[in-house]
Coordinates of C-alpha atoms in Angstrom, one line a residue:
Chain Y
M1 CA 0.0 0.2 0.0
L2 CA 1.5 3.1 -1.1
Q3 CA 0.6 6.1 1.1
V4 CA 1.1 9.5 -0.9
S5 CA 0.2 13.0 -0.4
Q6 CA 1.2 16.2 -1.5
V7 CA 3.7 18.9 0.1
N8 CA 2.5 21.8 2.2
D9 CA 4.1 25.1 2.7
D10 CA 5.7 24.0 6.1
A11 CA 7.7 21.4 4.5
I12 CA 8.8 23.7 1.8
N13 CA 9.6 26.6 4.0
L14 CA 11.5 24.3 6.3
Y15 CA 13.5 23.1 3.7
I16 CA 14.2 26.9 2.8
D17 CA 15.0 27.8 6.4
V18 CA 17.9 25.2 6.4
L19 CA 19.1 26.4 2.8
K20 CA 19.2 29.9 4.1
M21 CA 21.8 28.5 6.8
F22 CA 24.0 27.1 4.0
A23 CA 23.5 29.8 1.3
H24 CA 25.8 32.7 0.4
P25 CA 25.0 35.9 2.2
T26 CA 24.3 37.1 -1.4
V27 CA 21.8 34.4 -2.2
H28 CA 18.4 34.8 -0.6
V29 CA 15.7 32.6 -0.7
F30 CA 12.3 33.9 -0.1
N31 CA 9.6 31.7 1.6
T32 CA 6.6 30.1 -0.5
F33 CA 4.3 33.2 0.9
F34 CA 6.5 35.7 -1.1
F35 CA 5.0 35.5 -4.4
S36 CA 1.3 35.2 -3.4
C37 CA 2.0 38.5 -1.4
L38 CA 3.6 39.8 -4.5
H39 CA 0.9 39.1 -6.5
D40 CA -1.2 41.7 -4.3
G41 CA 1.3 44.2 -5.1
F42 CA 4.9 45.3 -4.2
T43 CA 4.1 47.2 -1.3
K44 CA 2.9 44.1 0.5
V45 CA 6.3 42.7 0.2
A46 CA 8.4 46.1 0.4
S47 CA 9.5 45.1 4.0
W48 CA 10.4 41.7 3.1
H49 CA 13.6 42.7 1.7
K50 CA 15.0 44.6 4.9
N51 CA 17.5 42.0 5.4
L52 CA 18.8 41.9 2.0
C53 CA 21.9 43.5 0.9
H54 CA 21.1 47.1 -0.6
P55 CA 20.8 48.0 -3.5
V56 CA 19.9 44.5 -4.5
F57 CA 20.5 45.1 -7.8
M58 CA 24.1 45.7 -7.2
Y59 CA 25.0 43.4 -4.1
M60 CA 22.6 40.4 -4.4
E61 CA 23.7 37.7 -6.5
R62 CA 20.4 36.0 -6.8
I63 CA 17.0 36.0 -5.4
V64 CA 15.1 32.7 -5.6
M65 CA 11.4 32.5 -4.9
P66 CA 9.4 29.3 -4.9
I67 CA 5.8 29.7 -6.1
H68 CA 2.1 28.4 -5.4
L69 CA 0.0 28.4 -8.0
R70 CA -3.3 27.8 -5.9
S71 CA -5.4 27.2 -8.9
Q72 CA -3.6 24.4 -10.1
N73 CA -2.3 23.0 -6.8
H74 CA 1.2 23.3 -8.1
W75 CA 4.5 24.5 -7.0
A76 CA 7.4 26.1 -9.1
V77 CA 10.4 28.0 -9.0
V78 CA 11.8 31.3 -9.9
S79 CA 15.4 32.1 -9.7
I80 CA 16.3 35.9 -10.3
D81 CA 20.1 36.1 -11.2
F82 CA 21.0 39.9 -10.8
K83 CA 24.5 39.4 -12.0
R84 CA 23.8 37.7 -15.2
C85 CA 20.2 39.5 -15.7
I86 CA 18.7 36.4 -16.0
V87 CA 15.1 35.1 -14.8
M88 CA 14.7 31.4 -14.7
Y89 CA 11.4 29.6 -14.3
L90 CA 11.9 25.9 -13.3
D91 CA 8.5 24.0 -13.3
S92 CA 8.4 20.3 -13.3
I93 CA 5.0 20.7 -15.3
F94 CA 6.1 23.5 -17.8
W95 CA 3.2 25.1 -19.2
L96 CA 3.8 28.2 -21.2
R97 CA 0.7 29.8 -20.1
N98 CA 2.1 29.9 -16.4
F99 CA 5.1 31.1 -17.7
K100 CA 3.8 34.1 -19.2
F101 CA 1.8 35.0 -16.2
I102 CA 5.0 34.5 -13.9
K103 CA 7.0 36.7 -16.4
M104 CA 4.5 39.4 -16.2
I105 CA 4.7 39.4 -12.4
V106 CA 8.5 39.1 -12.2
A107 CA 8.8 42.0 -14.6
K108 CA 6.7 44.0 -12.8
Y109 CA 8.5 43.1 -9.3
L110 CA 11.8 43.9 -10.9
A111 CA 10.7 47.5 -12.1
D112 CA 9.0 48.1 -8.8
L113 CA 11.8 47.2 -6.9
A114 CA 14.1 49.0 -8.8
A115 CA 11.9 52.0 -8.4
H116 CA 11.8 51.1 -4.5
E117 CA 15.4 51.3 -4.4
S118 CA 15.8 54.3 -7.0
C119 CA 18.0 52.3 -9.3
S120 CA 17.8 52.2 -13.4
F121 CA 16.0 49.2 -14.7
D122 CA 15.7 48.2 -18.1
L123 CA 13.7 45.2 -18.6
E124 CA 15.1 44.9 -22.4
A125 CA 18.6 43.7 -20.9
W126 CA 16.8 40.9 -18.9
T127 CA 16.4 37.3 -20.1
F128 CA 13.7 35.1 -19.2
V129 CA 14.2 31.6 -19.4
G130 CA 11.5 29.1 -19.1
S131 CA 11.1 25.6 -21.0
E132 CA 11.0 22.2 -20.3
E133 CA 14.9 22.1 -20.3
T134 CA 15.1 24.4 -17.2
S135 CA 14.0 21.8 -15.0
P136 CA 13.4 18.1 -14.9
Q137 CA 10.2 17.1 -15.8
Q138 CA 8.0 15.0 -13.3
T139 CA 6.2 12.1 -14.8
G140 CA 4.2 11.5 -11.4
V141 CA 0.8 12.8 -10.3
I142 CA 1.8 14.4 -7.3
D143 CA 5.6 15.0 -7.2
C144 CA 6.2 18.8 -8.0
G145 CA 6.6 19.6 -4.2
V146 CA 10.1 17.4 -4.1
F147 CA 11.0 18.6 -7.4
V148 CA 10.7 22.2 -6.2
M149 CA 12.7 21.4 -3.2
A150 CA 15.5 20.2 -5.1
N151 CA 15.4 23.1 -7.6
L152 CA 15.7 25.1 -4.9
H153 CA 18.5 23.4 -3.5
N154 CA 20.5 23.8 -6.8
C155 CA 19.3 27.5 -7.1
A156 CA 20.7 28.4 -3.6
G157 CA 24.0 27.1 -4.9
I158 CA 24.8 25.7 -1.7
Q159 CA 28.2 25.3 -0.7
P160 CA 30.1 22.3 -0.1
W161 CA 28.8 20.3 3.0
K162 CA 31.0 21.9 6.1
G163 CA 30.7 19.0 8.4
S164 CA 29.2 18.7 11.9
S165 CA 26.4 21.0 12.6
T166 CA 23.2 21.0 14.4
I167 CA 19.6 22.2 14.4
P168 CA 18.1 24.3 17.0
V169 CA 15.7 21.7 19.2
N170 CA 12.8 24.3 18.8
M171 CA 12.6 23.3 14.9
I172 CA 12.7 19.6 15.5
P173 CA 8.9 19.5 15.5
Y174 CA 8.8 20.9 12.1
W175 CA 11.4 18.8 11.1
N176 CA 9.5 15.7 11.9
Q177 CA 6.6 17.2 10.0
F178 CA 8.9 17.9 6.8
F179 CA 10.0 14.3 6.9
H180 CA 6.6 12.8 7.5
L181 CA 5.6 14.6 4.4
A182 CA 8.8 14.3 2.5
G183 CA 8.3 10.8 3.1
L184 CA 5.4 10.1 1.5
Q185 CA 6.6 11.4 -1.8
L186 CA 8.3 8.5 -3.0
S187 CA 6.8 7.6 -5.8
S188 CA 7.6 5.9 -9.4
S189 CA 8.6 8.9 -11.3
L190 CA 11.2 9.7 -8.7
M191 CA 12.6 6.5 -8.6
K192 CA 13.5 6.6 -12.2
D193 CA 14.7 10.2 -12.8
S194 CA 18.3 10.8 -11.7
W195 CA 19.1 14.1 -10.3
L196 CA 22.4 14.0 -11.4
D197 CA 21.5 14.5 -15.0
A198 CA 18.9 16.9 -13.5
E199 CA 21.2 19.0 -12.0
S200 CA 23.2 19.9 -15.0
S201 CA 20.1 20.4 -17.2
C202 CA 18.6 22.2 -14.1
H203 CA 20.8 25.0 -14.4
G204 CA 20.2 25.2 -18.0
S205 CA 22.3 24.5 -21.1
Q206 CA 20.7 27.8 -22.5
S207 CA 22.6 30.2 -20.2
N208 CA 25.3 28.2 -19.2
T209 CA 24.9 29.3 -15.7
V210 CA 26.8 26.3 -14.2
D211 CA 30.5 26.8 -14.2
A212 CA 33.0 23.9 -13.7
G213 CA 33.4 25.3 -10.1
E214 CA 30.1 25.2 -9.1
Q215 CA 29.7 21.4 -10.4
S216 CA 32.7 20.2 -8.8
A217 CA 31.4 21.7 -5.8
M218 CA 28.3 20.2 -6.2
E219 CA 30.6 16.7 -6.4
M220 CA 32.7 17.6 -3.4
K221 CA 29.4 17.9 -1.5
F222 CA 28.2 14.3 -2.4
S223 CA 31.7 12.7 -1.9
S224 CA 32.7 14.4 1.3
I225 CA 29.5 13.2 3.0
S226 CA 30.6 9.8 2.2
V227 CA 34.2 8.5 3.7
D228 CA 33.9 5.2 4.4
S229 CA 32.5 3.9 1.1
P230 CA 34.0 4.5 -2.2
P231 CA 32.0 7.1 -3.8
L232 CA 31.7 5.8 -7.6
L233 CA 28.3 7.5 -8.1
P234 CA 28.4 10.6 -5.9
I235 CA 25.0 10.9 -5.1
V236 CA 24.2 7.3 -4.4
T237 CA 26.8 7.3 -1.5
L238 CA 24.5 7.9 1.5
P239 CA 25.5 10.7 4.2
A240 CA 25.6 8.0 6.9
P241 CA 29.1 6.9 7.4
T242 CA 30.4 10.2 8.2
V243 CA 27.9 11.2 10.5
P244 CA 29.4 9.7 13.7
P245 CA 32.1 12.3 14.3
T246 CA 31.6 11.9 17.7
P247 CA 31.9 8.9 20.0
A248 CA 29.1 6.9 17.9
V249 CA 26.3 6.5 20.8
P250 CA 24.0 3.7 19.5
P251 CA 20.5 5.3 19.4
T252 CA 18.1 4.3 22.4
P253 CA 14.7 2.9 21.5
A254 CA 13.1 6.0 22.4
S255 CA 15.1 8.2 20.0
L256 CA 14.7 5.5 17.3
H257 CA 10.9 6.4 17.1
S258 CA 11.4 9.8 17.5
C259 CA 10.3 10.5 14.2
C260 CA 6.9 10.7 15.3
P261 CA 6.2 14.2 17.0
S262 CA 5.1 12.9 20.3
H263 CA 8.5 11.7 21.2
S264 CA 10.3 14.6 19.6
A265 CA 11.2 16.0 23.0
S266 CA 14.0 13.5 23.6
L267 CA 16.3 15.0 20.9
H268 CA 19.1 17.3 21.1
S269 CA 20.1 18.0 17.8
L270 CA 20.1 16.9 14.4
S271 CA 22.6 16.6 11.7
L272 CA 22.2 17.9 8.4
P273 CA 23.6 16.0 5.8
L274 CA 20.5 14.3 4.8
L275 CA 18.2 17.2 4.8
L276 CA 20.5 18.8 2.1
S277 CA 20.5 16.0 0.1
L278 CA 17.3 14.6 0.7
P279 CA 15.4 15.6 -2.5
L280 CA 18.4 14.0 -4.4
L281 CA 18.2 10.9 -2.0
L282 CA 14.8 10.4 -2.9
S283 CA 15.3 10.4 -6.5
L284 CA 18.0 8.2 -6.8
P285 CA 18.2 5.0 -8.8
L286 CA 18.4 2.1 -6.4
P287 CA 21.8 0.5 -6.4
P288 CA 21.7 -3.3 -7.3
S289 CA 22.6 -4.4 -4.0
H290 CA 22.0 -3.1 -0.2
H291 CA 24.6 -0.7 1.0
P292 CA 27.0 -2.1 3.0
S293 CA 26.7 0.4 5.7
F294 CA 23.3 0.2 5.9
S295 CA 23.0 -3.7 6.4
C296 CA 21.0 -3.7 9.4
C297 CA 18.2 -1.3 10.6
P298 CA 18.0 -1.5 14.3
S299 CA 14.3 -0.8 14.5
C300 CA 12.7 -3.5 12.5
S301 CA 15.8 -5.8 11.9
C302 CA 15.1 -5.4 8.2
H303 CA 18.3 -6.3 6.2
S304 CA 18.7 -3.4 4.4
S305 CA 17.2 0.0 4.2
L306 CA 17.9 0.7 0.6
T307 CA 15.9 -2.5 -0.3
H308 CA 13.2 -1.5 2.3
R309 CA 13.2 1.8 0.8
S310 CA 12.7 0.5 -2.6
S311 CA 9.7 -1.9 -1.8
L312 CA 7.7 1.6 -0.9
T313 CA 5.8 -0.1 1.5
C314 CA 5.4 2.7 3.9
H315 CA 6.8 5.9 4.3
S316 CA 8.3 4.8 7.6
S317 CA 10.8 2.8 5.8
L318 CA 12.3 6.4 5.3
T319 CA 11.8 7.6 8.9
H320 CA 12.6 4.0 10.4
C321 CA 15.5 3.3 8.6
F322 CA 17.2 6.4 7.4
L323 CA 16.6 8.9 10.4
P324 CA 18.1 7.0 13.1
H325 CA 21.3 6.6 11.2
L326 CA 21.5 9.9 9.9
L327 CA 19.7 12.6 11.9
F328 CA 19.2 11.8 15.4
L329 CA 22.7 10.5 16.6
P330 CA 23.3 12.2 20.0
H331 CA 25.5 15.1 19.9
P332 CA 27.1 15.9 23.4
L333 CA 29.5 18.2 22.3
F334 CA 27.1 20.3 19.9
P335 CA 24.5 22.0 22.2
P336 CA 21.5 23.2 20.5
T337 CA 22.3 26.8 19.3
P338 CA 20.1 29.4 17.8
I339 CA 19.9 29.5 14.1
V340 CA 23.4 31.0 12.8
P341 CA 23.1 33.2 10.0
P342 CA 25.2 32.7 7.2
T343 CA 28.1 34.8 8.0
P344 CA 31.4 33.5 7.3
I345 CA 32.8 33.8 10.7
V346 CA 31.8 30.8 12.2
P347 CA 32.2 30.0 15.9
P348 CA 34.8 27.5 16.3
T349 CA 33.0 24.3 17.1
P350 CA 34.8 22.3 19.9
I351 CA 35.9 19.2 17.7
I352 CA 35.8 19.0 13.9
P353 CA 37.0 15.8 12.0
P354 CA 39.9 16.5 9.7
T355 CA 38.0 15.4 7.0
H356 CA 35.4 17.9 7.3
V357 CA 38.0 20.8 7.2
V358 CA 36.3 22.9 4.3
P359 CA 37.0 26.6 4.9
P360 CA 34.0 28.7 4.8
A361 CA 33.9 31.1 1.6
P362 CA 34.7 34.8 2.4
V363 CA 32.1 37.3 1.9
I364 CA 33.0 38.8 -1.5
P365 CA 29.6 40.7 -2.2
L366 CA 30.3 41.5 -6.2
V367 CA 32.1 38.2 -6.9
P368 CA 29.9 35.3 -8.2
I369 CA 29.9 32.7 -5.8
T370 CA 32.9 30.6 -6.2
P371 CA 33.4 27.1 -4.2
P372 CA 36.2 27.3 -1.6
A373 CA 40.0 27.2 -3.4
P374 CA 40.9 23.7 -2.1
V375 CA 37.8 21.9 -3.7
T376 CA 39.3 20.9 -7.2
P377 CA 37.4 19.4 -9.9
P378 CA 38.3 15.6 -9.1
A379 CA 36.5 15.9 -5.9
V380 CA 37.4 12.5 -4.4
A381 CA 40.6 13.1 -5.1
A382 CA 40.5 16.0 -3.3
L383 CA 39.0 14.9 -0.4
T384 CA 41.4 11.9 -0.2
A385 CA 44.2 14.5 -0.4
A386 CA 42.5 16.2 2.4
V387 CA 42.2 13.4 4.7
A388 CA 45.6 12.9 4.0
S389 CA 46.9 16.0 4.7
P390 CA 44.5 18.1 6.5
H391 CA 47.1 20.9 7.0
Q392 CA 46.9 21.7 3.2
V393 CA 43.4 22.7 3.6
T394 CA 44.0 26.4 4.9
P395 CA 41.0 28.5 5.3
P396 CA 41.2 32.1 3.6
A397 CA 42.9 34.6 5.4
S398 CA 39.7 36.7 6.3
I399 CA 38.7 34.1 8.5
T400 CA 39.9 33.0 11.6
P401 CA 40.7 29.3 11.9
P402 CA 39.1 27.4 14.4
T403 CA 41.9 26.9 16.8
P404 CA 41.1 23.4 18.3
I405 CA 41.7 21.7 14.8
A406 CA 45.5 21.7 15.0
P407 CA 45.4 19.9 18.0
I408 CA 43.3 17.2 16.8
A409 CA 45.0 16.8 13.6
A410 CA 48.2 16.1 15.3
N411 CA 46.5 13.6 17.6
K412 CA 45.5 11.8 14.3
Chain E
M1 CA -19.0 40.2 23.7
P2 CA -18.9 37.4 25.8
D3 CA -16.1 35.3 24.0
V4 CA -13.5 37.8 24.0
K5 CA -10.3 36.8 25.8
P6 CA -9.3 39.5 28.9
D7 CA -6.6 41.0 27.5
I8 CA -7.1 41.0 23.9
K9 CA -9.9 42.9 22.7
E10 CA -11.2 43.2 18.9
R11 CA -11.2 46.6 17.7
K12 CA -13.5 48.0 15.0
P13 CA -11.3 49.4 12.2
A14 CA -11.5 53.4 11.8
T15 CA -13.8 53.6 14.7
Q16 CA -10.9 54.1 17.2
D17 CA -7.9 55.9 17.2
E18 CA -4.5 54.4 17.8
S19 CA -4.6 56.7 21.0
E20 CA -7.2 54.6 22.6
V21 CA -4.7 51.7 22.6
P22 CA -4.7 50.9 26.3
D23 CA -1.3 51.7 28.3
G24 CA 1.1 48.6 27.6
K25 CA -0.5 47.5 24.9
V26 CA 0.5 47.7 21.2
Q27 CA -2.1 47.6 18.3
I28 CA -1.5 44.8 15.7
T29 CA -3.4 44.6 12.7
V30 CA -4.1 41.2 10.9
I31 CA -4.6 41.2 7.3
L32 CA -6.2 38.4 5.6
G33 CA -7.0 39.0 2.0
E34 CA -9.6 41.8 2.0
Q35 CA -10.2 41.5 5.7
T36 CA -8.4 43.3 8.6
F37 CA -8.5 42.6 12.2
K38 CA -7.2 44.7 14.7
Y39 CA -6.1 43.9 18.3
A40 CA -4.7 45.5 21.4
V41 CA -1.9 42.8 22.6
K42 CA 0.7 43.1 25.5
P43 CA 4.3 42.8 24.3
T44 CA 4.6 39.8 26.4
T45 CA 1.4 38.1 25.0
A46 CA 1.8 34.9 23.1
F47 CA 0.4 35.2 19.5
K48 CA -1.6 31.8 20.0
K49 CA -4.3 34.1 21.1
V50 CA -4.5 36.3 18.0
F51 CA -4.4 33.4 16.0
E52 CA -7.1 31.7 17.7
T53 CA -9.3 34.7 17.6
T54 CA -8.4 35.6 13.9
E55 CA -9.2 31.6 13.2
K56 CA -12.7 32.1 15.1
Q57 CA -13.4 35.1 13.3
V58 CA -13.0 33.7 9.8
A59 CA -14.4 30.5 10.8
A60 CA -11.1 28.8 9.9
S61 CA -10.0 25.5 11.6
P62 CA -7.3 25.9 14.0
G63 CA -3.8 25.7 12.4
T64 CA -4.9 26.2 8.6
L65 CA -3.8 30.1 8.7
R66 CA -0.5 31.1 8.5
F67 CA 1.0 34.4 9.7
H68 CA 3.9 36.5 9.0
Y69 CA 5.4 39.8 10.0
N70 CA 8.0 41.5 7.1
G71 CA 8.3 37.7 5.6
Q72 CA 9.0 36.4 8.7
R73 CA 7.0 33.3 9.9
L74 CA 5.1 33.8 13.3
R75 CA 4.7 31.0 15.7
P76 CA 2.0 30.4 18.4
Q77 CA 4.8 30.7 21.2
Q78 CA 6.3 33.9 19.9
T79 CA 5.6 37.4 21.6
L80 CA 6.0 40.9 20.1
E81 CA 9.2 41.3 22.3
E82 CA 10.4 38.1 20.8
I83 CA 10.2 38.9 17.4
E84 CA 11.5 42.3 18.1
A85 CA 8.7 44.2 16.3
E86 CA 9.5 47.9 15.5
L87 CA 6.7 49.6 17.5
D88 CA 7.0 53.0 16.0
E89 CA 5.2 51.8 12.5
P90 CA 2.0 50.1 12.7
V91 CA 2.3 46.4 13.0
E92 CA 0.8 44.3 10.5
F93 CA 0.6 40.8 10.5
H94 CA -0.3 39.2 7.2
A95 CA -2.4 35.8 7.2
Q96 CA -2.4 33.1 4.3
L97 CA -4.5 30.1 3.9
E98 CA -2.5 27.0 3.9
Q99 CA -0.5 26.2 0.8
I100 CA -0.6 22.7 -0.8
G101 CA 0.5 21.6 -4.0
G102 CA 1.6 18.5 -6.1
A103 CA 0.3 18.4 -9.4

């Protein structure tokens, strides 16, 4: 019995909250209500721009907004690239009529925004890109929510995974809801399509928006979250093996079932890798045999969570098998902290394993996002090099390096 | 009005001035589509009361409305103090119906 459900605003906004923690300061992702408010007029959303770098046209790299089309019960994404003057419409069910409608509203928004900030604006200089090529097309009936999350992820240009992190404890109820909803999204169309192809097409061959650095950053992200297993297909490597940087305490029975909201109080922190790769994870073609690191599921003694997942019998296969491994590991060293804004000055964490030492990028507002320097295109090679000699990975000069790293590396 | 909570009173728009807001309270406006609702709320009162009252007014089932302040999603446990609302300007909350989509 396959239980299916549509994605609501809570799930997508939660995902956006997490993306914003990792996105570059010059990339802003609005929540799902932005476009509905914008439809009522720019004055309704003028105050939403308070936290952005001003003037937006000069200092912002990109603004990404999810779009909810209420009449069609549909989600889509618009990415506004201020550097290249490109508006990209990413819709998993492309319909020209929708594109024209969005185009009209976004053009008006840009004009209003320019007037609001007393900037000059020339609509002729802008290119509106929207076709079936800009986003992978869904074949299922109810999958657009997950496609939107993956498109948001790609548009936000998330930097490589930075290692251990925690999520404030007060977000956990929303997490649970998110996974409850996202766990229901598995469907045949997603299992067939591979986001590996989708990612490159998503950023568009038409505009060549993806440079080699960004792609290598993407690869780095997915290879760096898996160290124990050889990352042959970068996405297929699941994030589980690297998650326990701290002494891996086996999850207690209480925390195993913490995927349901009633038990969430026992959780202290969550690790992030799964969330950032969740849409990708959901869309993977399944490997032929079960993954060695997933050979047992502590909660229901099934042999492989992957085969469990492939059976699609219930959404709890996702929450049961993945989440205890990936998300609900106790983090005694990382107490819950408030949401850290994506500033480059990261407070030094007590312990960062040497494999995760990826320097955060410095804030250069006028330069397009580039991945940190040590990430070279053969991501796996870079990763192994980083493992072998962590001292080569030096953070940029503007960032004060977390002091505890050196002694730990020396001990290793 | 028997069902009005003690420290949150519904106020008719345009009939009462800003000056009539009791001491120590802040007037907030909830905008839902074409409708507006005005309340006088203490800075320490949780928004739960505002949300529930608004949902009652529009006959929406609990939890189906989303409230925003300057693009920031409001949670029922938050207060005006917590969100650091700028009290110099009129405080406007925007309410929206739940969005759901899959097609």
